[in-house]
Each structure stands twice: as structure tokens, then as C-alpha cells.
Amino acid sequence: IVCTGNPQYNDAGNFSGYIGACVDITEQKQLQNQKDDFIGIASHELKTPVTSIKAYAQVLEAMFRKTGDDRKANMVVKMNNQIDRLTSLIGDLLDVTKIQSGRLQFNDSWFDFNQLMQDMIEDLQRTTEKHQIITELNPIGQVYADKDRISQVLTNLITNAIKYSPDADQIIVQAEIVDNEVMVCVKDFGIGISHDKTDKVFEQFYRVSGDKQHTFPGLGLGLYISSEIIKREGGRIWVNSVQGKGSTFCFSLPIKQ
Ligand code: ADP
């Protein structure tokens, strides 16, 4: 039961009671839980066939390469890229249900932060022909966190930078240590975000609306998941952006001894 109300005062200014309303939200809560369960089960069920399609597509590509049929092999590569997109969307939906039920697991360990950044940027550079990913990485050393989850955040910020800057040709990734924290920033020169929307982009399912925005695919989950991951690792995530000029998304992580 959720109640809202206001205190009432008589003409002399003395408190005379409350006027308010109480609503039973049991049914609403049950519906919400059913919706969460459905998303969880559906994404889980989708994962198996998609993994199997991916395996067949990889075999097919290898077969075409072997027979020298590069045209067909390249078509399968395109298929593979779309399968990866689907896998990542399913992964996002699964992560959201895990966050909501408190089941998002973390396996923290020590890892070489610069090595991770370099490997990831090399991989992500292969996904774009138009953009050059420029790195300005100071030596960070070993960091104690969940490597896969940190990769997920970095991937999300860099793929967003690529996606939302279709007319630009550069993305800058910076890393440094500031006041005993690792600070990573991803800067793009794309469409930017208006000032009143910069906080909202970290909310679940939030996507900035606008004429141009409709052409960008997505579910509005990546930044929400990223912010939950960074919060759970004890850091902060934020954005500075100028509409029409570009955005800089940054996150920090505490340095653990
Ligand atoms: P998605 O990209 O799937 O919509 P995200 O959670 O990653 O979901 O981002 C939420 C919204 O924030 C996006 O829909 C977009 O409107 C805005 N956004 C995110 N990154 C950028 C960026 N680099 N430049 C401009 N807008 C962005």
C-alpha cells in the first residue's frame, strides 16, 4: 500500500490533520514481476538458438574461405555481425533482469588495465572503417575489478561514440589516475545531448528523442547497465555534452590496495 498526503492547518495556523490517499499496488507489483520474469525467460530461451546459428555461420565462413569464395564468405561475415548484435541485445535484457532481482554477479580480480584497454580498442577499431580511435593512455597498472564487466562498460561507451557520431572520423579514449582513482573518458564529435537530458540517459530504456535520433538503433539499456556496473564497483559515471558538437562520457574506479 502506498500513501501520499498533505498536512492541513486551520485559519489560526494550527495543524488540524492530514488529507491523503492510499492505493493498493499489489496488482501493479505482481504485473511488474511477471513482466521481469517474462523478459528473463524469453531472453534466456533466445540465447540458445542464437549461439547455435553463430556456430554454423562460423563454419560456413571457414568453408567459403577454404574454397576461395570470398564474396560468399564476406556475406557470412555480415551475417555474423548481425548475430553478434542480437547476442548483445539479449545479453543486455538478461543483465537488466539480473540487476532488478539483485543477481548480477561480479568476479573481481587483479588485471592489467592498460593491456585490457589496448586489446579492446584494437577489437573495436576493426568494427569501424570511418572512425579512428585515438588513445591517450597513461600507465594505470593493476586494477582490482570485474574485468569482463569493465570491458562491457568500455565497449558500450566506445560503440555509442561510434554510433552517435556518424559524420565524425575520430574518437579519443583517455585514461589516467586522478586522486587515487582510475579515470577513463571516451570523447566523440557527434550529435551530442542537450543539457536537460544528460542525466536521463543513464535511466533504463531512456533514449533521447528527436528527428535524427530515430535513425540510431538501440534499446536504451547500455548506459543503464554501465552505470549499475560502475556503481557496484564503487565508481562514478557521468557525461559532458554539447548538442551538435559531441559528448564525453567518463567513469572512475577506486584504486584498491
Ligand atoms: P542505446 O544506444 O541502445 O539507445 P544507451 O543506454 O547506450 O542505449 O544510450 C541511451 C541514450 O543516450 C541513447 O539512445 C542516446 O540517445 C544517448 N546517447 C548515448 N551515448 C551517446 C553519445 N555518445 N552521443 C549522443 N547521444 C548518446
Short mmCIF file of N, CA, C and O and ligand atoms in Angstrom, two decimals, residues 156 160-161 163-164 188 191-193 201 206-208 213 217-224 247 249, ligand 1:
data_model
loop_
_atom_site.label_atom_id
_atom_site.label_comp_id
_atom_site.label_asym_id
_atom_site.label_seq_id
_atom_site.Cartn_x
_atom_site.Cartn_y
_atom_site.Cartn_z
N ASN A 156 30.54 -0.46 -24.41
CA ASN A 156 29.31 0.30 -24.56
C ASN A 156 29.61 1.77 -24.87
O ASN A 156 29.02 2.35 -25.80
N ASN A 160 28.87 3.40 -28.53
CA ASN A 160 27.96 4.56 -28.58
C ASN A 160 28.63 5.74 -29.26
O ASN A 160 28.02 6.43 -30.07
N ALA A 161 29.92 5.97 -28.92
CA ALA A 161 30.65 7.09 -29.52
C ALA A 161 30.68 6.93 -31.05
O ALA A 161 30.49 7.89 -31.79
N LYS A 163 28.52 5.05 -32.86
CA LYS A 163 27.14 5.10 -33.38
C LYS A 163 26.60 6.53 -33.46
O LYS A 163 25.98 6.89 -34.45
N TYR A 164 26.87 7.32 -32.41
CA TYR A 164 26.26 8.65 -32.36
C TYR A 164 27.15 9.75 -32.95
O TYR A 164 26.93 10.93 -32.69
N ASP A 188 33.64 11.91 -28.17
CA ASP A 188 33.27 11.87 -29.59
C ASP A 188 32.88 13.26 -30.08
O ASP A 188 32.71 14.17 -29.28
N ILE A 191 26.59 13.86 -32.41
CA ILE A 191 25.35 14.64 -32.32
C ILE A 191 25.17 15.31 -30.96
O ILE A 191 24.41 16.26 -30.83
N GLY A 192 25.86 14.81 -29.92
CA GLY A 192 25.74 15.42 -28.59
C GLY A 192 24.37 15.19 -27.96
O GLY A 192 23.48 14.58 -28.56
N ILE A 193 24.23 15.69 -26.74
CA ILE A 193 22.97 15.51 -25.99
C ILE A 193 22.65 16.86 -25.36
O ILE A 193 23.55 17.52 -24.82
N VAL A 201 20.00 9.93 -19.60
CA VAL A 201 20.50 8.85 -20.47
C VAL A 201 20.95 7.61 -19.69
O VAL A 201 21.07 6.53 -20.26
N TYR A 206 15.77 4.65 -21.45
CA TYR A 206 15.69 6.05 -21.91
C TYR A 206 16.50 6.23 -23.20
O TYR A 206 17.66 5.86 -23.28
N ARG A 207 15.87 6.81 -24.20
CA ARG A 207 16.57 7.18 -25.43
C ARG A 207 16.18 8.60 -25.76
O ARG A 207 15.01 8.96 -25.68
N VAL A 208 17.15 9.42 -26.13
CA VAL A 208 16.84 10.81 -26.45
C VAL A 208 16.00 10.83 -27.71
O VAL A 208 16.36 10.20 -28.70
N GLN A 213 17.56 11.19 -34.01
CA GLN A 213 17.76 10.06 -33.11
C GLN A 213 17.08 8.78 -33.59
O GLN A 213 17.56 7.69 -33.33
N PRO A 217 19.76 2.66 -34.07
CA PRO A 217 19.11 1.52 -33.41
C PRO A 217 19.54 1.39 -31.94
O PRO A 217 20.62 1.87 -31.57
N GLY A 218 18.73 0.77 -31.13
CA GLY A 218 19.12 0.53 -29.73
C GLY A 218 17.91 0.35 -28.82
O GLY A 218 16.78 0.62 -29.22
N LEU A 219 18.16 -0.13 -27.62
CA LEU A 219 17.09 -0.38 -26.65
C LEU A 219 17.11 0.62 -25.50
O LEU A 219 16.20 0.64 -24.68
N GLY A 220 18.18 1.39 -25.38
CA GLY A 220 18.28 2.32 -24.25
C GLY A 220 18.65 1.63 -22.96
O GLY A 220 18.21 2.02 -21.87
N LEU A 221 19.46 0.57 -23.06
CA LEU A 221 19.84 -0.18 -21.84
C LEU A 221 21.33 -0.10 -21.52
O LEU A 221 21.73 -0.26 -20.36
N GLY A 222 22.15 0.14 -22.53
CA GLY A 222 23.61 0.08 -22.35
C GLY A 222 24.13 0.98 -21.24
O GLY A 222 24.91 0.55 -20.38
N LEU A 223 23.69 2.24 -21.23
CA LEU A 223 24.21 3.17 -20.22
C LEU A 223 23.65 2.87 -18.84
O LEU A 223 24.32 3.08 -17.83
N TYR A 224 22.41 2.37 -18.79
CA TYR A 224 21.82 1.99 -17.50
C TYR A 224 22.64 0.85 -16.89
O TYR A 224 23.05 0.90 -15.73
N SER A 247 30.07 14.48 -27.31
CA SER A 247 29.92 14.10 -25.91
C SER A 247 31.20 13.49 -25.38
O SER A 247 31.96 12.87 -26.12
N PHE A 249 31.92 10.88 -22.35
CA PHE A 249 31.46 10.01 -21.26
C PHE A 249 32.67 9.56 -20.46
O PHE A 249 33.67 9.13 -21.04
P1 ADP B 1 21.01 2.91 -26.89
O1 ADP B 1 22.24 3.45 -27.54
O2 ADP B 1 20.79 1.46 -27.14
O3 ADP B 1 19.80 3.73 -27.16
P2 ADP B 1 22.21 3.62 -24.31
O4 ADP B 1 21.71 3.31 -22.95
O5 ADP B 1 23.59 3.21 -24.63
O6 ADP B 1 21.17 2.97 -25.29
O7 ADP B 1 22.09 5.18 -24.52
C1 ADP B 1 20.89 5.85 -24.11
C2 ADP B 1 20.68 7.08 -24.98
O8 ADP B 1 21.70 8.06 -24.69
C3 ADP B 1 20.79 6.83 -26.47
O9 ADP B 1 19.57 6.40 -27.01
C4 ADP B 1 21.20 8.20 -26.99
O10 ADP B 1 20.04 8.99 -27.13
C5 ADP B 1 22.03 8.78 -25.86
N1 ADP B 1 23.49 8.60 -26.09
C6 ADP B 1 24.29 7.63 -25.59
N2 ADP B 1 25.57 7.80 -25.97
C7 ADP B 1 25.59 8.90 -26.74
C8 ADP B 1 26.63 9.62 -27.45
N3 ADP B 1 27.89 9.22 -27.43
N4 ADP B 1 26.24 10.74 -28.14
C9 ADP B 1 24.96 11.16 -28.15
N5 ADP B 1 23.95 10.53 -27.51
C10 ADP B 1 24.25 9.42 -26.82
#
